[in-house]
CSV table of C-alpha atoms and ligand atoms in Angstrom, one decimal:
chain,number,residue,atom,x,y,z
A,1,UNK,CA,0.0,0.0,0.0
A,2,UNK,CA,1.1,3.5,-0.5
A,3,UNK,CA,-0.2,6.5,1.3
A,4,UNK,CA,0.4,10.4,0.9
A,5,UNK,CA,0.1,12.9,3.4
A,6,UNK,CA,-0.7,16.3,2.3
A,7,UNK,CA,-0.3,18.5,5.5
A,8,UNK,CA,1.4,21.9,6.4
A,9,UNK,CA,3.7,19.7,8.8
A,10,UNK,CA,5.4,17.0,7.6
A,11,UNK,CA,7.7,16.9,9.9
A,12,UNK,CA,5.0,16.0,12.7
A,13,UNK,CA,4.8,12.4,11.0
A,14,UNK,CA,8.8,11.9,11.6
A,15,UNK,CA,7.4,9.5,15.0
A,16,UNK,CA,5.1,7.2,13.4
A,17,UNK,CA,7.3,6.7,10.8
A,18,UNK,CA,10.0,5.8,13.0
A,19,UNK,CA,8.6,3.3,15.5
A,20,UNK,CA,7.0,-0.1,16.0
A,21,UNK,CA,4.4,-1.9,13.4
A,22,UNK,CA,4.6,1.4,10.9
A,23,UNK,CA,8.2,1.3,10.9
A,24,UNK,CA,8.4,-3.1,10.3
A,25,UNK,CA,5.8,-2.5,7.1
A,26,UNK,CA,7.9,0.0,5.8
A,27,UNK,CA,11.0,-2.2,6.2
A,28,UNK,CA,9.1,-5.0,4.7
A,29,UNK,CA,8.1,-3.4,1.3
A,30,UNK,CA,4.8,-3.4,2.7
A,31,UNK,CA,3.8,0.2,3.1
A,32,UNK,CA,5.4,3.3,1.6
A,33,UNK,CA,4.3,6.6,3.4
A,34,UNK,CA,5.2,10.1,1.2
A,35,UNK,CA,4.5,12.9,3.0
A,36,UNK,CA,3.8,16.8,0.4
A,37,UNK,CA,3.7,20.0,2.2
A,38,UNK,CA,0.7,21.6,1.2
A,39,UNK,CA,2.8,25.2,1.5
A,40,UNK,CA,5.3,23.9,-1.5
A,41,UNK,CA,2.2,24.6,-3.4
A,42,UNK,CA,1.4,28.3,-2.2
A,43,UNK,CA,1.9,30.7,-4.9
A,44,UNK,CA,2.5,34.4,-3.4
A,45,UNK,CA,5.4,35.8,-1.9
A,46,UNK,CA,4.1,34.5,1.8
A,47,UNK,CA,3.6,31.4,0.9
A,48,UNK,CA,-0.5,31.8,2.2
A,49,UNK,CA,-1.9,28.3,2.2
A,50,UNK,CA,-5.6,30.0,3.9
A,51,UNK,CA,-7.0,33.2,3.8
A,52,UNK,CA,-10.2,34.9,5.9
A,53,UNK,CA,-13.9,33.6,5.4
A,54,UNK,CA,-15.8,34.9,3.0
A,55,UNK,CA,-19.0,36.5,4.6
A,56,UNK,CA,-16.7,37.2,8.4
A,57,UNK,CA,-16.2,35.4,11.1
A,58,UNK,CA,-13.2,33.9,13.2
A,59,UNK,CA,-10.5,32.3,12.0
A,60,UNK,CA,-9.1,31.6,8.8
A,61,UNK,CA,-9.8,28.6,6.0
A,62,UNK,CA,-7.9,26.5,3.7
A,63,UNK,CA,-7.7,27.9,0.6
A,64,UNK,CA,-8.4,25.7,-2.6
A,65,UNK,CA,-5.7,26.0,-4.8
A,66,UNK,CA,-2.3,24.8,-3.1
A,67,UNK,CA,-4.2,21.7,-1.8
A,68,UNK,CA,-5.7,21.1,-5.8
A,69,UNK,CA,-2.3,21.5,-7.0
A,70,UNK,CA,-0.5,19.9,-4.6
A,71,UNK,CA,-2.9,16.8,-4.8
A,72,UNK,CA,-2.5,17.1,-8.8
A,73,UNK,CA,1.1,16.4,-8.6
A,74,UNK,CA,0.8,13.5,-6.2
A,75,UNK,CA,-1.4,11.5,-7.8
A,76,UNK,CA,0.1,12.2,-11.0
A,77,UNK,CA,2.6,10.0,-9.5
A,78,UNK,CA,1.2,6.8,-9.9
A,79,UNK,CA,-1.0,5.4,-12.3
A,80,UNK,CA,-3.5,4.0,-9.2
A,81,UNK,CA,-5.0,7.8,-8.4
A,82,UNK,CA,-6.3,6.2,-4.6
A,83,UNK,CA,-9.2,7.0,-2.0
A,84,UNK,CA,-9.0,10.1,-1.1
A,85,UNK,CA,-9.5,11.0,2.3
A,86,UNK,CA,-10.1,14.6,4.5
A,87,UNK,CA,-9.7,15.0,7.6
A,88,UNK,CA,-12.3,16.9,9.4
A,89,UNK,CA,-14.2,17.3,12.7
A,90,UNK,CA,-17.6,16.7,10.3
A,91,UNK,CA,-16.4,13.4,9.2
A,92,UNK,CA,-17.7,9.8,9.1
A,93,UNK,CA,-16.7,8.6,12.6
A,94,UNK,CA,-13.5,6.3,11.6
A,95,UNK,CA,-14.0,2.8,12.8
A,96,UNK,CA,-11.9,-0.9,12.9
A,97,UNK,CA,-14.3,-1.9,10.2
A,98,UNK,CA,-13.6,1.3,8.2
A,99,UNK,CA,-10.0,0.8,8.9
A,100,UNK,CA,-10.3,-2.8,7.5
A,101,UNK,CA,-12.0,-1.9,4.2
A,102,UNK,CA,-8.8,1.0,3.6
A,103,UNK,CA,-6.8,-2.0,4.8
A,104,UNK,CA,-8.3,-3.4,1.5
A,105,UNK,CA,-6.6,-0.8,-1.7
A,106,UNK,CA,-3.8,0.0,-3.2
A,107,UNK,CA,-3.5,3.1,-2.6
A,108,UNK,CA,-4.7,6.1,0.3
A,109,UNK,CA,-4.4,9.9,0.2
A,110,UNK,CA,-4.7,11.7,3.3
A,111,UNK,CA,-5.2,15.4,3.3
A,112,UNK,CA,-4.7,17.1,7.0
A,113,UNK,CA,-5.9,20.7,7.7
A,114,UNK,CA,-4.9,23.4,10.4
A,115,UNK,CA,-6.9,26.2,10.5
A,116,UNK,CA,-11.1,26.9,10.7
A,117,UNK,CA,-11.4,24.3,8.1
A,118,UNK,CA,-11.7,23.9,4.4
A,119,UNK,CA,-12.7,25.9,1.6
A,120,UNK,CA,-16.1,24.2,0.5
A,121,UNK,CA,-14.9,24.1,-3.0
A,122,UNK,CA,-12.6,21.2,-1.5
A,123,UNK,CA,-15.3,18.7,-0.4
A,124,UNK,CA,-17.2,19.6,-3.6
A,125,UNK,CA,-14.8,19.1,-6.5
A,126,UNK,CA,-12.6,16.7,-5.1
A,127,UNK,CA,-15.2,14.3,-3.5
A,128,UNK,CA,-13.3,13.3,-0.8
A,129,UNK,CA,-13.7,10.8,2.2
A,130,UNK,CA,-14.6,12.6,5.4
A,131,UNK,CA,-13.7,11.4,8.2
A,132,UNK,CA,-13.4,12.3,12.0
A,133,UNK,CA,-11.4,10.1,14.8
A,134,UNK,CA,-14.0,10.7,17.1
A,135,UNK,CA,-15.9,13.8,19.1
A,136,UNK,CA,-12.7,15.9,20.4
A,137,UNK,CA,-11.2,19.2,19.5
A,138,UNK,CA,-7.8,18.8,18.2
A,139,UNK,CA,-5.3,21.2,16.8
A,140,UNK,CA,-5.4,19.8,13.0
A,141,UNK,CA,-5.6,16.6,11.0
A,142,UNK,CA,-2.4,15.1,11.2
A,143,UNK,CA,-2.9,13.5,14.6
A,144,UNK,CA,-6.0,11.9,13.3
A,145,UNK,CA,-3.7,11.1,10.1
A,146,UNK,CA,-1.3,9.0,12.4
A,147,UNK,CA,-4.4,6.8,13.9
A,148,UNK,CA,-5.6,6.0,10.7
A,149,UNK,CA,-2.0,5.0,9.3
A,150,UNK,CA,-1.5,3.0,13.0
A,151,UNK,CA,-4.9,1.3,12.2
A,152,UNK,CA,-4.6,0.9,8.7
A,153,UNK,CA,-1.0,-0.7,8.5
A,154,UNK,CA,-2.1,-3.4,11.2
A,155,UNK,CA,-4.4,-5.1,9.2
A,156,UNK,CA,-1.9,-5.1,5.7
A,157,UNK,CA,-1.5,-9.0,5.4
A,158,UNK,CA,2.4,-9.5,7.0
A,159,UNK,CA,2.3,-6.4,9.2
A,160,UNK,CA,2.0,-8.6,12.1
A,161,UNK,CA,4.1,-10.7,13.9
A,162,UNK,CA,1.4,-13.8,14.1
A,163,UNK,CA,-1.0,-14.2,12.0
A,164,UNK,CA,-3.8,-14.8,14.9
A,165,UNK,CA,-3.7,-11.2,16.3
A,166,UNK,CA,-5.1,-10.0,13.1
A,167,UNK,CA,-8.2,-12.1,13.8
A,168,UNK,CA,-8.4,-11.0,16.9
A,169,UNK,CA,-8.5,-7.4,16.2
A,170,UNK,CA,-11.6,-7.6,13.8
A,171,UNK,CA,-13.5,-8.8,17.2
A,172,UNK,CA,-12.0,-6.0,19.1
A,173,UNK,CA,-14.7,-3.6,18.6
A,174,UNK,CA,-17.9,-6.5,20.1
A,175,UNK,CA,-16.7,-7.5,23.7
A,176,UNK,CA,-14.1,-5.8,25.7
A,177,UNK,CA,-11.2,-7.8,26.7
A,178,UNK,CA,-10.9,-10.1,29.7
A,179,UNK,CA,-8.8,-9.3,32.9
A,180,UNK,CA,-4.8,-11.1,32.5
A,181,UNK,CA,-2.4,-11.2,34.4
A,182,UNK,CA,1.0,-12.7,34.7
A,183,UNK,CA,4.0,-13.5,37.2
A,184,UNK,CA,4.3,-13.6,39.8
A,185,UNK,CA,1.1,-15.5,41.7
A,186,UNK,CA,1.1,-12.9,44.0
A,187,UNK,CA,1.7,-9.4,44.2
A,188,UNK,CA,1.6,-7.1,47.4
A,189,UNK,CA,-0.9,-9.7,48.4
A,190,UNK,CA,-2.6,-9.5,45.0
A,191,UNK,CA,-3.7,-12.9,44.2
A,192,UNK,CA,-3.8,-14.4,40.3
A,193,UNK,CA,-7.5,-15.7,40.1
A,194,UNK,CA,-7.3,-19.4,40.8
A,195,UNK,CA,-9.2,-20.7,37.3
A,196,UNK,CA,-6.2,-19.5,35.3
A,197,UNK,CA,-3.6,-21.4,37.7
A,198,UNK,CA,-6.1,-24.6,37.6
A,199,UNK,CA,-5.4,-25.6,34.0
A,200,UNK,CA,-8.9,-26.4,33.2
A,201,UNK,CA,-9.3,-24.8,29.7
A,202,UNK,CA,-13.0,-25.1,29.3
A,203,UNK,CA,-13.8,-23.2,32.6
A,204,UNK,CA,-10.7,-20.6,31.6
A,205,UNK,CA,-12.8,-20.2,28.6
A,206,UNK,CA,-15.7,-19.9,30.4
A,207,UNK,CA,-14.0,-17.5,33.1
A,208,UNK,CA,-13.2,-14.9,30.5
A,209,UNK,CA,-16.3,-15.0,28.7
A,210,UNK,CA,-17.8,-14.1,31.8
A,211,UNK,CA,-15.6,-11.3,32.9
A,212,UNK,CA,-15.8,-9.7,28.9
A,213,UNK,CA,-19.4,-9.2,29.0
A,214,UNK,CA,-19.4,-7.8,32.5
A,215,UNK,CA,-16.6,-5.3,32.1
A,216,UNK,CA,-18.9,-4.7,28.5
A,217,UNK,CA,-22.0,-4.4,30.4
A,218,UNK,CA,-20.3,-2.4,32.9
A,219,UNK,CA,-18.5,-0.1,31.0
A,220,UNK,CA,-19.7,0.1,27.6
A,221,UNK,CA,-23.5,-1.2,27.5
A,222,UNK,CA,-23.9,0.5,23.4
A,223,UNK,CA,-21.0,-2.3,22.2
A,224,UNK,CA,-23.7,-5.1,23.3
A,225,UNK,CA,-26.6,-3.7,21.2
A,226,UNK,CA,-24.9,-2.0,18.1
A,227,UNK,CA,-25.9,-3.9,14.7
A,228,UNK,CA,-22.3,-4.7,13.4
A,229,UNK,CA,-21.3,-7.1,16.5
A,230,UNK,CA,-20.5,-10.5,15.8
A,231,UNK,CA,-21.0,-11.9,18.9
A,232,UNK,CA,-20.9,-15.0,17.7
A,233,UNK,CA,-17.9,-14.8,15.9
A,234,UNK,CA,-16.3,-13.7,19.2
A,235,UNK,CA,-17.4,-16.5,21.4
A,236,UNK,CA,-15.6,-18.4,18.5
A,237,UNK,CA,-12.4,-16.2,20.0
A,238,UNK,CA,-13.1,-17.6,23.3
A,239,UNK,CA,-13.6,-21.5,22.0
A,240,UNK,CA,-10.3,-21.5,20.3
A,241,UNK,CA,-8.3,-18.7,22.5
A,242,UNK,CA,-4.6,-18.8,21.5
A,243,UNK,CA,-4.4,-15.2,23.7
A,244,UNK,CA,-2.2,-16.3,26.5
B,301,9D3,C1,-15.2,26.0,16.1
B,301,9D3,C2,-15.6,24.9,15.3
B,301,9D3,N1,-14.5,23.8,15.2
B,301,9D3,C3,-15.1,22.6,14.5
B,301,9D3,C4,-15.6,21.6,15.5
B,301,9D3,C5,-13.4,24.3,14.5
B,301,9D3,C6,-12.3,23.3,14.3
B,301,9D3,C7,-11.7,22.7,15.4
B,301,9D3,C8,-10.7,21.8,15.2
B,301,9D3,C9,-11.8,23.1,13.0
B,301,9D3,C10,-10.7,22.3,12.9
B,301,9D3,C11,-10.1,21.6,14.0
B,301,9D3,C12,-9.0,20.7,13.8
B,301,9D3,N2,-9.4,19.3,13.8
B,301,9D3,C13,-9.2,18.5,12.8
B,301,9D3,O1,-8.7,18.9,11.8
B,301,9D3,C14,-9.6,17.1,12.9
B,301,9D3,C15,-10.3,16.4,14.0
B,301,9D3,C16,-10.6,16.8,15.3
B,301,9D3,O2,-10.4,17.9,15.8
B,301,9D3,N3,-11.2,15.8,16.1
B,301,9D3,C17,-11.4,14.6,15.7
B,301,9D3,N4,-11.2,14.2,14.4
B,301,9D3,C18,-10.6,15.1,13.6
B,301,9D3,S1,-10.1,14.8,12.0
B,301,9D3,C19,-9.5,16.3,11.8
């Protein structure tokens, strides 16, 4: 997969390139990540990459034409032009299943904003993917750039070390995980729950089925009625669990 970055700091990305699963892909021909600076593009003598709203108002917008040129040139650079994708606070919420369909093409652009927002023009010519990381203000779109890269390069086939985790991480979003532990026994008088020192698999099975759907039910009640679960398919995880 390749993925471009248009953004006024590229140099923000330097970390995620740098460490971890992002960094392996990249070693292993898997992922290549080329980062434009949307000010390269800026035409006057100041460089201006946004100017002030049309019609008042605080703060300034993203102007049209260094992001049209600048996303001209970089998919000029491969014959696959790719999904494009804008980051916004208005966007589609950005999900595990939305990350695994990306997971899915060739080819991803991602456009990162500072600023008010974008000139409408943008959205209207260029048709682009909206998406938001969730319901926080943040400074800009390259933060929520970096998730989506994270997300996206775990699910390209090889990214990860074993192949299980990747099955794994599509149930992620239906039950919350299980309490683990690990050595010692004991801890500052902290005991490991005896049914994972018994080695009686069925009733570990059983065990952490159990405490999933409480800590769910406890803590996040709308993963246990949302349409897209597969409950079933994550019992299946607790059947055949290869976790520990
Ligand atoms: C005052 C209205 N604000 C919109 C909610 C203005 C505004 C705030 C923050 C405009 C842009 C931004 C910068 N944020 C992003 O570019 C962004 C973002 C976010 O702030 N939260 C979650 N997902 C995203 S994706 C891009």
């Amino acid at each position: 997969m390749r993925i471009d970055v248009l953004t006024l700091f590229p140099e923000a990305f330097e970390s995620i390139l740098k460490v971890s699963i992002v960094q392996r892909a990249r070693q292993k021909g898997l992922l290549r990540i080329v980062l434009s600076n949307i000010r390269d593009f800026a035409r006057d003598n100041y460089r201006s990459v946004d100017d002030k709203p049309y019609g008042g108002g605080p703060g300034m917008v993203m102007m049209c034409q260094p992001i049209f040129d600048c996303l001209e040139q970089v998919e000029a650079a491969e014959a696959t032009k790719g999904r494009r994708i804008l980051l916004t606070p208005q966007g589609q919420p950005f999900t595990q299943e939305l990350a695994g369909e990306l997971a899915q093409d060739e080819r991803l652009i991602l456009i990162a904003g500072r600023y008010e927002g974008f000139d409408e023009r943008i959205r209207i010519a260029l048709k682009p993917l909206e998406l938001s990381i969730g319901d926080y203000v943040l400074s800009g779109g390259e933060i929520p750039a970096m998730v989506i890269i994270d997300a996206v390069t775990r699910l390209l086939p090889g990214a990860l070390g074993d192949e299980t985790s990747i099955e794994q991480e599509s149930f992620a979003a239906s039950l919350l995980e299980y309490p683990q532990y690990t050595r010692p026994e004991v801890f500052r008088d902290l005991r490991v729950p005896e049914v994972l020192l018994s080695g009686h698999h069925a009733n570990i099975r059983d065990w952490r089925l159990q405490q999933a759907r409480e800590r769910t039910a406890q803590r996040r009640p709308d993963l246990l009625t949302a349409p897209s679960n597969s409950k079933q398919e994550k019992q299946s995880d607790f059947q055949d669990n290869r976790k520990s």
